[in-house]
């Protein structure tokens, strides 16, 4: 269960678990979290529980709501977030979401009826959560094109795959993985060549300085 | 004989993997390129019940469509392909729901389902839960399904923005699944199909780990080698963390596939 800890001058003045759908924060005593500070509005902000999330919303307060030093009208609270209210800090703690690995199993929950009314059959894809993928380091590689239509250019290998050769006839890709780059044969009867030798059908790792030939393209691989 | 006509109008490949963390693979697939059916199901429920639910969904939907399409394509039944998909999904739902009721260990088991039926130059898409169907056309990837998820609802209701969805912890909350109620409202629609189109069906273990831009790039650059495309999609999800089971089915339309009309059917029947 998520927890809120209110502190001032380094000492805790109030703490509570979030067990309600909505918590009000402000100077007014009707709020669930009352903050006695002249710079805090009477109804300053609210924290709403939606599924696993707690969403903080500024209620058009006079001085705004700051999360980790940045003014935000709204914030899906993340473990360790500090919300500033005048001289007070409200810290959000949620052990369940503390790790960047979300292992929660799929569960069924009631949907939001008005969102489903007049529902489009498709939509914009939702972004991959920011906490994922960013921790994994991918190598920085590039190829210098020696011959073929792109001769003389350098191509950065900064995406998951880069294609070479003649699409539709004979082609191969360089695949970027956390532990290096791999050459994979895509189409055509003749496999690509690495340092003059056929690369074979299986994906194979390429090393700094390797010279690769795919159809009429010849290039040298380099990695930091 | 219609099988011969229909043969190889699509080419399909699939890859599935446990991922890096889970102990079991609760995803199931059905792939029948000659029939023109591909489906992925992502099970849920403890004590490995998720595996049971997703396997039942894949098998029952495929068997149901085999029967209904045979009737449809022989002219014995004037059902629309949309109805064939809807009925097959409902059949799977009832079977899973019934199985969950008779076995205490399976209470609460359910599964997502994403299905594509290629029929008469169209693709019928059936879907429930948060497994997805995408289409790549002209190098552009388009999502063809709307997730039955709290996160999607939150975005559509304006509670949070698309950008904020990346910060949410509600990714695992689905609003509908097969097998958890006696009746479900599966989403069934049809879209046109063109030679060269690539359809991707996946469990959320793929699209939660791999950006759409990377999915698009892999499908576009590897469209000539679908088995490698499916394998690379799954491998990329694992390289990015692989927190869930990962399944990808890719199907490419090779040529137009109009359904045999009455006179063709009679002619072909006479020839044989």
Coordinates of C-alpha atoms in Angstrom, one line a residue:
Chain A
X1 CA 0.0 0.0 0.0
X2 CA 1.2 3.5 -0.8
X3 CA 2.2 5.9 1.9
X4 CA 2.4 9.6 2.3
X5 CA 4.9 11.2 4.7
X6 CA 4.6 15.0 5.5
X7 CA 7.6 16.6 6.9
X8 CA 8.8 20.1 7.8
X9 CA 12.4 21.1 8.6
X10 CA 13.5 17.5 8.4
X11 CA 11.0 16.1 11.0
X12 CA 7.9 14.1 10.2
X13 CA 4.7 15.8 11.1
X14 CA 2.1 13.4 9.7
X15 CA 2.0 10.2 7.8
X16 CA -0.8 8.0 6.3
X17 CA -1.5 5.1 4.0
X18 CA -3.5 6.0 0.9
X19 CA -6.7 3.9 1.4
X20 CA -9.2 6.3 -0.1
X21 CA -10.1 7.1 -3.7
X22 CA -9.4 10.7 -3.2
X23 CA -7.3 12.7 -0.7
X24 CA -7.5 16.5 -0.5
X25 CA -4.4 18.5 0.3
X26 CA -4.6 22.1 1.5
X27 CA -4.9 24.7 4.3
X28 CA -8.6 24.0 4.8
X29 CA -9.3 21.7 7.8
X30 CA -11.7 19.6 5.7
X31 CA -8.8 18.2 3.7
X32 CA -7.4 14.8 4.5
X33 CA -3.9 16.3 4.6
X34 CA -4.0 19.7 6.2
X35 CA -1.0 21.9 5.7
X36 CA -0.9 25.0 7.8
X37 CA 1.2 27.3 5.7
X38 CA 0.2 30.7 4.3
X39 CA 1.5 29.9 0.8
X40 CA -0.7 26.8 0.5
X41 CA -4.2 27.3 -0.9
X42 CA -7.3 26.2 1.0
X43 CA -7.9 23.4 -1.5
X44 CA -4.5 23.1 -3.1
X45 CA -4.2 19.7 -4.6
X46 CA -5.8 16.3 -4.7
X47 CA -4.5 12.7 -4.9
X48 CA -6.7 10.3 -6.8
X49 CA -6.3 6.5 -6.8
X50 CA -6.8 4.9 -10.2
X51 CA -5.8 1.2 -10.4
X52 CA -2.3 0.9 -9.2
X53 CA -1.6 4.6 -9.7
X54 CA -2.0 7.7 -7.5
X55 CA -2.4 10.8 -9.6
X56 CA -1.6 14.2 -8.0
X57 CA -3.5 17.1 -9.4
X58 CA -3.1 20.8 -8.7
X59 CA -6.5 22.4 -8.0
X60 CA -5.6 25.7 -9.6
X61 CA -3.8 26.7 -6.5
X62 CA -2.3 30.2 -6.2
X63 CA 1.3 29.1 -6.0
X64 CA 1.2 25.9 -7.9
X65 CA 2.3 22.4 -7.0
X66 CA 5.9 21.4 -7.3
X67 CA 7.1 17.8 -7.7
X68 CA 10.8 17.2 -7.2
X69 CA 11.4 20.9 -7.8
X70 CA 9.3 21.2 -11.0
X71 CA 5.9 22.8 -11.3
X72 CA 3.4 20.2 -12.5
X73 CA -0.4 20.6 -13.0
X74 CA -0.6 16.8 -12.8
X75 CA 1.7 13.9 -11.9
X76 CA 1.4 10.2 -11.8
X77 CA 3.2 9.8 -8.5
X78 CA 6.4 7.7 -8.6
X79 CA 8.0 6.0 -5.6
X80 CA 10.2 8.6 -3.8
X81 CA 8.5 11.7 -5.3
X82 CA 8.6 14.8 -3.1
X83 CA 5.8 17.3 -3.4
X84 CA 6.5 20.7 -2.0
X85 CA 3.8 22.7 -0.1
X86 CA 5.3 25.9 1.2
X87 CA 7.7 24.9 4.0
X88 CA 6.4 21.3 3.9
X89 CA 7.5 18.3 1.9
X90 CA 5.1 15.5 1.1
X91 CA 6.9 12.3 0.2
X92 CA 5.2 9.5 -1.8
X93 CA 6.3 5.9 -1.0
X94 CA 5.1 2.9 -2.9
X95 CA 7.2 -0.2 -2.4
X96 CA 5.1 -2.0 -5.1
X97 CA 6.4 0.3 -7.8
X98 CA 9.8 0.9 -6.3
X99 CA 11.6 -1.4 -8.6
X100 CA 11.8 -0.7 -12.3
X101 CA 10.7 -4.2 -13.0
X102 CA 7.0 -4.5 -13.1
X103 CA 6.2 -8.1 -12.4
X104 CA 2.6 -7.7 -11.6
X105 CA 0.5 -10.3 -13.2
X106 CA -2.4 -9.4 -15.5
X107 CA -5.5 -8.7 -13.5
X108 CA -9.1 -7.8 -14.4
X109 CA -10.5 -4.5 -13.4
X110 CA -13.6 -2.4 -14.1
X111 CA -13.1 -0.1 -17.0
X112 CA -14.1 3.5 -17.4
X113 CA -17.5 3.5 -19.1
X114 CA -17.4 7.0 -20.6
X115 CA -14.0 6.2 -22.2
X116 CA -15.5 3.2 -24.0
X117 CA -18.5 5.0 -25.3
X118 CA -18.2 5.9 -28.9
X119 CA -15.0 4.0 -28.8
X120 CA -12.6 4.1 -31.7
X121 CA -11.7 0.6 -33.0
X122 CA -8.0 1.5 -32.9
X123 CA -5.9 4.2 -31.4
X124 CA -2.6 5.7 -30.8
X125 CA -0.3 3.1 -29.3
X126 CA 0.7 3.9 -25.7
X127 CA 4.3 4.5 -25.1
X128 CA 6.6 2.0 -23.5
X129 CA 7.0 2.9 -19.8
X130 CA 10.0 5.1 -19.3
X131 CA 11.5 3.0 -16.5
X132 CA 12.0 0.1 -18.8
X133 CA 14.7 -0.3 -21.4
X134 CA 16.6 2.8 -20.4
X135 CA 18.7 0.9 -17.9
X136 CA 20.1 -1.4 -20.5
X137 CA 23.2 -0.1 -22.3
X138 CA 23.5 -0.7 -26.0
X139 CA 26.9 -0.4 -27.7
X140 CA 27.6 2.5 -30.1
X141 CA 28.6 1.2 -33.5
X142 CA 28.9 2.5 -37.1
X143 CA 29.9 1.4 -40.5
X144 CA 32.0 3.1 -43.1
X145 CA 30.7 2.3 -46.6
X146 CA 33.6 1.3 -48.9
X147 CA 31.7 0.5 -52.1
X148 CA 28.2 0.5 -53.4
X149 CA 25.6 3.2 -53.8
X150 CA 26.4 4.7 -50.4
X151 CA 30.2 4.6 -50.8
X152 CA 32.1 7.2 -48.7
X153 CA 29.4 7.6 -46.1
X154 CA 29.3 6.6 -42.5
X155 CA 26.1 5.1 -41.1
X156 CA 25.5 5.2 -37.4
X157 CA 24.1 1.9 -36.0
X158 CA 21.8 3.5 -33.5
X159 CA 18.7 1.6 -34.1
X160 CA 17.7 -2.0 -33.4
X161 CA 18.4 -3.0 -37.1
X162 CA 20.2 -1.5 -40.1
X163 CA 19.7 -3.1 -43.5
X164 CA 22.3 -3.5 -46.3
X165 CA 22.4 -4.9 -49.8
X166 CA 19.6 -4.9 -52.3
X167 CA 16.2 -5.2 -50.7
X168 CA 14.1 -7.7 -52.7
X169 CA 17.2 -9.6 -53.9
X170 CA 20.0 -10.0 -51.5
X171 CA 20.1 -8.3 -48.1
X172 CA 21.3 -8.6 -44.6
X173 CA 20.8 -6.7 -41.3
X174 CA 23.1 -5.7 -38.5
X175 CA 21.2 -6.2 -35.3
X176 CA 22.1 -4.1 -32.2
X177 CA 22.0 -6.1 -29.0
X178 CA 23.3 -5.2 -25.5
X179 CA 26.4 -7.3 -25.9
X180 CA 27.3 -6.4 -29.4
X181 CA 26.2 -6.3 -33.1
X182 CA 25.2 -9.3 -35.1
X183 CA 25.0 -9.9 -38.8
X184 CA 21.9 -11.8 -40.0
X185 CA 21.2 -12.9 -43.6
X186 CA 17.7 -11.8 -44.6
X187 CA 17.2 -12.9 -48.3
X188 CA 19.0 -14.1 -51.4
X189 CA 20.8 -17.4 -52.0
X190 CA 24.3 -16.1 -51.3
X191 CA 25.1 -15.3 -47.7
X192 CA 26.9 -12.1 -46.8
X193 CA 30.7 -12.3 -46.4
X194 CA 32.8 -11.2 -43.4
X195 CA 36.5 -10.6 -44.1
X196 CA 36.1 -12.5 -47.3
X197 CA 34.5 -15.6 -45.8
X198 CA 30.8 -16.6 -46.2
X199 CA 29.0 -15.6 -43.0
X200 CA 26.7 -18.6 -43.0
X201 CA 23.0 -18.8 -42.4
X202 CA 23.1 -18.2 -38.6
X203 CA 23.3 -14.7 -37.1
X204 CA 27.0 -14.1 -36.2
X205 CA 28.7 -11.5 -34.0
X206 CA 30.8 -8.9 -35.8
X207 CA 33.9 -7.4 -34.4
X208 CA 35.5 -4.0 -34.6
X209 CA 37.3 -3.7 -38.0
X210 CA 35.4 -6.5 -39.7
X211 CA 34.8 -5.9 -43.4
X212 CA 31.4 -7.0 -44.6
X213 CA 30.0 -7.6 -48.1
X214 CA 26.3 -7.8 -48.9
X215 CA 25.3 -7.8 -52.6
X216 CA 27.1 -4.7 -54.1
X217 CA 27.7 -3.0 -50.7
X218 CA 31.0 -3.4 -48.9
X219 CA 31.6 -1.7 -45.5
X220 CA 33.8 -1.7 -42.5
X221 CA 32.3 -2.1 -39.0
X222 CA 33.5 -0.1 -36.0
X223 CA 32.4 0.0 -32.4
X224 CA 33.4 2.2 -29.4
Chain B
X1 CA -10.3 -27.4 -54.0
X2 CA -10.8 -24.0 -52.5
X3 CA -7.9 -24.9 -50.3
X4 CA -5.7 -25.0 -53.4
X5 CA -7.0 -21.6 -54.6
X6 CA -6.5 -20.2 -51.2
X7 CA -3.1 -21.8 -50.5
X8 CA -0.2 -19.5 -49.9
X9 CA -2.2 -16.2 -50.2
X10 CA -0.6 -15.4 -46.9
X11 CA 2.7 -16.4 -45.4
X12 CA 3.0 -16.5 -41.6
X13 CA 5.7 -17.0 -39.0
X14 CA 5.5 -17.0 -35.2
X15 CA 7.9 -16.8 -32.3
X16 CA 7.2 -17.1 -28.6
X17 CA 9.4 -17.0 -25.5
X18 CA 9.2 -17.2 -21.7
X19 CA 11.0 -13.9 -21.4
X20 CA 13.7 -13.4 -18.8
X21 CA 11.8 -13.6 -15.6
X22 CA 8.6 -15.6 -15.7
X23 CA 8.7 -19.3 -14.9
X24 CA 6.0 -20.4 -17.4
X25 CA 4.8 -19.3 -20.8
X26 CA 1.1 -18.5 -20.6
X27 CA 0.9 -17.3 -24.2
X28 CA -0.6 -19.6 -26.8
X29 CA -0.9 -19.3 -30.6
X30 CA -2.9 -20.6 -33.5
X31 CA -1.5 -20.4 -37.0
X32 CA -3.1 -21.8 -40.1
X33 CA -2.0 -19.9 -43.2
X34 CA -4.0 -22.1 -45.6
X35 CA -7.2 -21.3 -43.7
X36 CA -6.0 -17.7 -43.3
X37 CA -6.2 -17.6 -39.5
X38 CA -3.6 -16.4 -36.9
X39 CA -4.3 -15.8 -33.2
X40 CA -2.5 -15.1 -30.0
X41 CA -3.8 -15.6 -26.5
X42 CA -2.2 -14.4 -23.3
X43 CA -3.5 -16.3 -20.2
X44 CA -4.1 -15.1 -16.7
X45 CA -4.8 -16.9 -13.4
X46 CA -2.8 -18.7 -10.8
X47 CA -1.6 -22.3 -10.6
X48 CA -0.8 -22.3 -14.3
X49 CA -4.4 -21.8 -15.1
X50 CA -3.4 -19.1 -17.5
X51 CA -1.7 -21.6 -19.7
X52 CA -4.9 -23.7 -19.8
X53 CA -7.1 -20.7 -20.6
X54 CA -4.9 -19.4 -23.4
X55 CA -4.4 -22.8 -25.0
X56 CA -8.2 -23.4 -24.9
X57 CA -8.8 -20.1 -26.5
X58 CA -6.4 -20.7 -29.3
X59 CA -7.6 -24.3 -30.0
X60 CA -11.3 -23.6 -29.8
X61 CA -11.2 -20.5 -31.9
X62 CA -9.2 -22.2 -34.6
X63 CA -11.5 -25.3 -34.6
X64 CA -14.6 -23.1 -34.6
X65 CA -13.3 -21.1 -37.5
X66 CA -12.3 -24.2 -39.5
X67 CA -15.9 -25.4 -39.2
X68 CA -17.6 -22.1 -39.9
X69 CA -15.3 -21.2 -42.8
X70 CA -15.8 -24.5 -44.4
X71 CA -19.5 -23.8 -44.4
X72 CA -19.0 -20.3 -45.5
X73 CA -16.6 -21.1 -48.3
X74 CA -18.7 -24.0 -49.6
X75 CA -21.7 -21.8 -49.7
X76 CA -23.6 -24.0 -47.3
X77 CA -23.9 -21.1 -44.9
X78 CA -24.4 -17.5 -45.7
X79 CA -22.9 -16.3 -42.4
X80 CA -20.6 -13.3 -42.6
X81 CA -17.0 -13.9 -41.7
X82 CA -17.5 -11.3 -38.9
X83 CA -20.2 -13.5 -37.4
X84 CA -18.0 -16.6 -37.8
X85 CA -15.3 -14.8 -35.8
X86 CA -17.7 -13.5 -33.1
X87 CA -19.3 -16.9 -32.7
X88 CA -16.0 -18.7 -32.5
X89 CA -14.8 -16.3 -29.8
X90 CA -18.0 -16.7 -27.8
X91 CA -17.6 -20.5 -28.1
X92 CA -14.1 -20.3 -26.6
X93 CA -15.4 -17.9 -23.9
X94 CA -18.1 -20.3 -22.8
X95 CA -15.7 -23.3 -22.8
X96 CA -13.1 -21.5 -20.6
X97 CA -15.8 -20.1 -18.3
X98 CA -17.3 -23.6 -17.9
X99 CA -13.9 -25.2 -17.2
X100 CA -13.1 -22.6 -14.6
X101 CA -16.4 -23.2 -12.8
X102 CA -15.9 -27.0 -12.4
X103 CA -12.3 -26.8 -11.1
X104 CA -11.6 -24.8 -7.9
X105 CA -7.9 -24.4 -8.9
X106 CA -9.0 -22.6 -12.1
X107 CA -11.3 -20.0 -10.7
X108 CA -10.6 -16.7 -12.2
X109 CA -8.7 -18.1 -15.2
X110 CA -9.0 -16.1 -18.3
X111 CA -7.1 -15.0 -21.4
X112 CA -6.8 -12.2 -23.9
X113 CA -7.2 -13.0 -27.6
X114 CA -6.1 -11.2 -30.7
X115 CA -7.1 -12.9 -34.0
X116 CA -6.9 -12.1 -37.7
X117 CA -8.9 -13.9 -40.3
X118 CA -7.9 -13.3 -43.9
X119 CA -11.0 -13.8 -46.1
X120 CA -12.2 -12.3 -49.4
X121 CA -9.5 -9.6 -49.7
X122 CA -10.3 -8.4 -46.1
X123 CA -8.9 -9.0 -42.7
X124 CA -11.4 -9.7 -39.9
X125 CA -9.9 -8.7 -36.6
X126 CA -11.3 -10.1 -33.4
X127 CA -9.9 -9.0 -30.1
X128 CA -10.4 -8.9 -26.4
X129 CA -8.0 -7.8 -23.6
X130 CA -4.6 -6.2 -24.2
X131 CA -3.1 -8.4 -26.9
X132 CA -2.7 -6.4 -30.1
X133 CA -3.1 -6.4 -33.9
X134 CA -0.9 -4.1 -35.9
X135 CA -0.7 -3.6 -39.7
X136 CA 2.3 -2.5 -41.6
X137 CA 1.5 -0.9 -44.9
X138 CA 3.8 1.3 -47.0
X139 CA 6.4 1.1 -44.3
X140 CA 4.0 2.6 -41.7
X141 CA 2.9 0.7 -38.6
X142 CA -0.7 1.2 -37.5
X143 CA -2.3 -0.2 -34.4
X144 CA -5.6 -1.9 -35.4
X145 CA -7.0 -2.7 -31.9
X146 CA -8.0 -0.7 -28.9
X147 CA -6.7 -2.3 -25.7
X148 CA -9.3 -3.4 -23.1
X149 CA -7.1 -1.8 -20.4
X150 CA -7.6 0.7 -17.6
X151 CA -4.7 2.7 -19.1
X152 CA -6.4 3.0 -22.5
X153 CA -9.6 4.1 -20.8
X154 CA -7.7 6.6 -18.7
X155 CA -6.2 8.2 -21.8
X156 CA -9.4 8.2 -23.7
X157 CA -11.3 9.7 -20.8
X158 CA -8.7 12.5 -20.7
X159 CA -7.6 11.5 -17.1
X160 CA -4.0 11.2 -18.3
X161 CA -2.2 12.0 -21.6
X162 CA -0.6 9.5 -24.0
X163 CA 2.8 10.7 -22.8
X164 CA 1.9 10.2 -19.1
X165 CA 0.8 6.6 -19.9
X166 CA 4.5 5.7 -19.9
X167 CA 4.7 6.7 -16.2
X168 CA 1.7 4.6 -15.2
X169 CA 1.7 1.4 -13.2
X170 CA -1.6 0.3 -14.6
X171 CA -0.3 -1.6 -17.5
X172 CA -1.3 -5.0 -16.1
X173 CA -4.9 -4.1 -15.6
X174 CA -7.2 -5.3 -18.3
X175 CA -10.9 -4.5 -18.4
X176 CA -12.1 -7.6 -20.3
X177 CA -10.9 -11.1 -20.8
X178 CA -12.2 -14.4 -22.2
X179 CA -13.5 -16.9 -19.7
X180 CA -14.2 -14.7 -16.7
X181 CA -17.9 -14.2 -17.4
X182 CA -20.7 -16.1 -19.2
X183 CA -20.8 -13.4 -21.8
X184 CA -18.2 -11.1 -23.3
X185 CA -18.2 -8.3 -25.8
X186 CA -15.4 -9.1 -28.1
X187 CA -14.4 -6.4 -30.6
X188 CA -14.8 -7.6 -34.2
X189 CA -14.2 -5.4 -37.3
X190 CA -12.9 -5.8 -40.8
X191 CA -10.3 -3.9 -42.7
X192 CA -9.2 -4.2 -46.3
X193 CA -6.1 -6.2 -47.2
X194 CA -3.6 -5.4 -49.9
X195 CA -0.7 -7.5 -51.2
X196 CA 2.4 -6.6 -49.2
X197 CA 0.5 -5.8 -46.0
X198 CA 2.1 -7.3 -42.9
X199 CA -0.1 -8.1 -39.9
X200 CA 1.5 -8.5 -36.5
X201 CA -0.3 -10.1 -33.6
X202 CA 1.4 -9.9 -30.2
X203 CA 1.1 -10.3 -26.5
X204 CA 1.8 -7.3 -24.3
X205 CA 5.2 -8.7 -23.5
X206 CA 6.3 -7.4 -26.9
X207 CA 4.6 -4.0 -27.1
X208 CA 5.4 -3.2 -23.4
X209 CA 9.1 -3.7 -24.1
X210 CA 9.6 -2.5 -27.7
X211 CA 8.8 0.9 -29.0
X212 CA 6.4 1.0 -31.9
X213 CA 9.2 2.7 -34.0
X214 CA 11.4 -0.3 -33.5
X215 CA 8.6 -2.8 -34.3
X216 CA 8.0 -0.8 -37.5
X217 CA 11.7 -0.9 -38.5
X218 CA 12.0 -4.6 -37.8
X219 CA 8.9 -5.5 -39.8
X220 CA 9.9 -3.2 -42.7
X221 CA 13.5 -4.3 -43.0
X222 CA 12.8 -8.0 -42.5
X223 CA 9.6 -8.3 -44.5
X224 CA 11.3 -10.7 -46.9
X225 CA 12.1 -13.1 -44.0
X226 CA 9.1 -13.4 -41.7
X227 CA 10.6 -16.1 -39.4
X228 CA 13.6 -13.9 -38.8
X229 CA 11.3 -10.9 -38.2
X230 CA 9.2 -12.8 -35.6
X231 CA 12.4 -14.0 -33.9
X232 CA 14.0 -10.6 -33.9
X233 CA 10.9 -9.0 -32.4
X234 CA 10.9 -11.4 -29.5
X235 CA 14.7 -11.2 -29.1
X236 CA 14.4 -7.4 -28.9
X237 CA 11.8 -7.6 -26.2
X238 CA 14.1 -9.8 -24.3
X239 CA 17.1 -7.6 -24.9
X240 CA 15.1 -4.7 -23.5
X241 CA 14.2 -6.6 -20.3
X242 CA 11.8 -9.4 -21.2
X243 CA 9.7 -9.0 -18.0
X244 CA 6.8 -11.0 -19.4
X245 CA 6.1 -13.8 -21.9
X246 CA 6.6 -12.6 -25.4
X247 CA 4.7 -13.8 -28.5
X248 CA 4.8 -12.4 -32.1
X249 CA 3.0 -13.7 -35.1
X250 CA 3.7 -12.0 -38.4
X251 CA 1.6 -12.7 -41.6
X252 CA 2.2 -11.2 -45.0
X253 CA -0.4 -10.9 -47.8
X254 CA 1.3 -12.4 -50.9
X255 CA -1.5 -11.8 -53.4
X256 CA -5.2 -10.9 -53.6
X257 CA -7.5 -13.5 -52.2
X258 CA -11.1 -13.0 -53.4
X259 CA -13.6 -15.6 -52.2
X260 CA -14.9 -17.9 -54.9
X261 CA -18.3 -16.6 -56.1
X262 CA -21.2 -18.9 -56.9
X263 CA -20.3 -19.7 -60.5
X264 CA -16.6 -20.3 -59.7
X265 CA -17.6 -22.6 -57.0
X266 CA -19.8 -24.6 -59.3
X267 CA -17.2 -24.6 -62.0
X268 CA -14.5 -25.9 -59.6
X269 CA -16.9 -28.4 -58.2
X270 CA -17.6 -29.7 -61.7
X271 CA -13.9 -29.9 -62.5
X272 CA -13.3 -32.2 -59.5

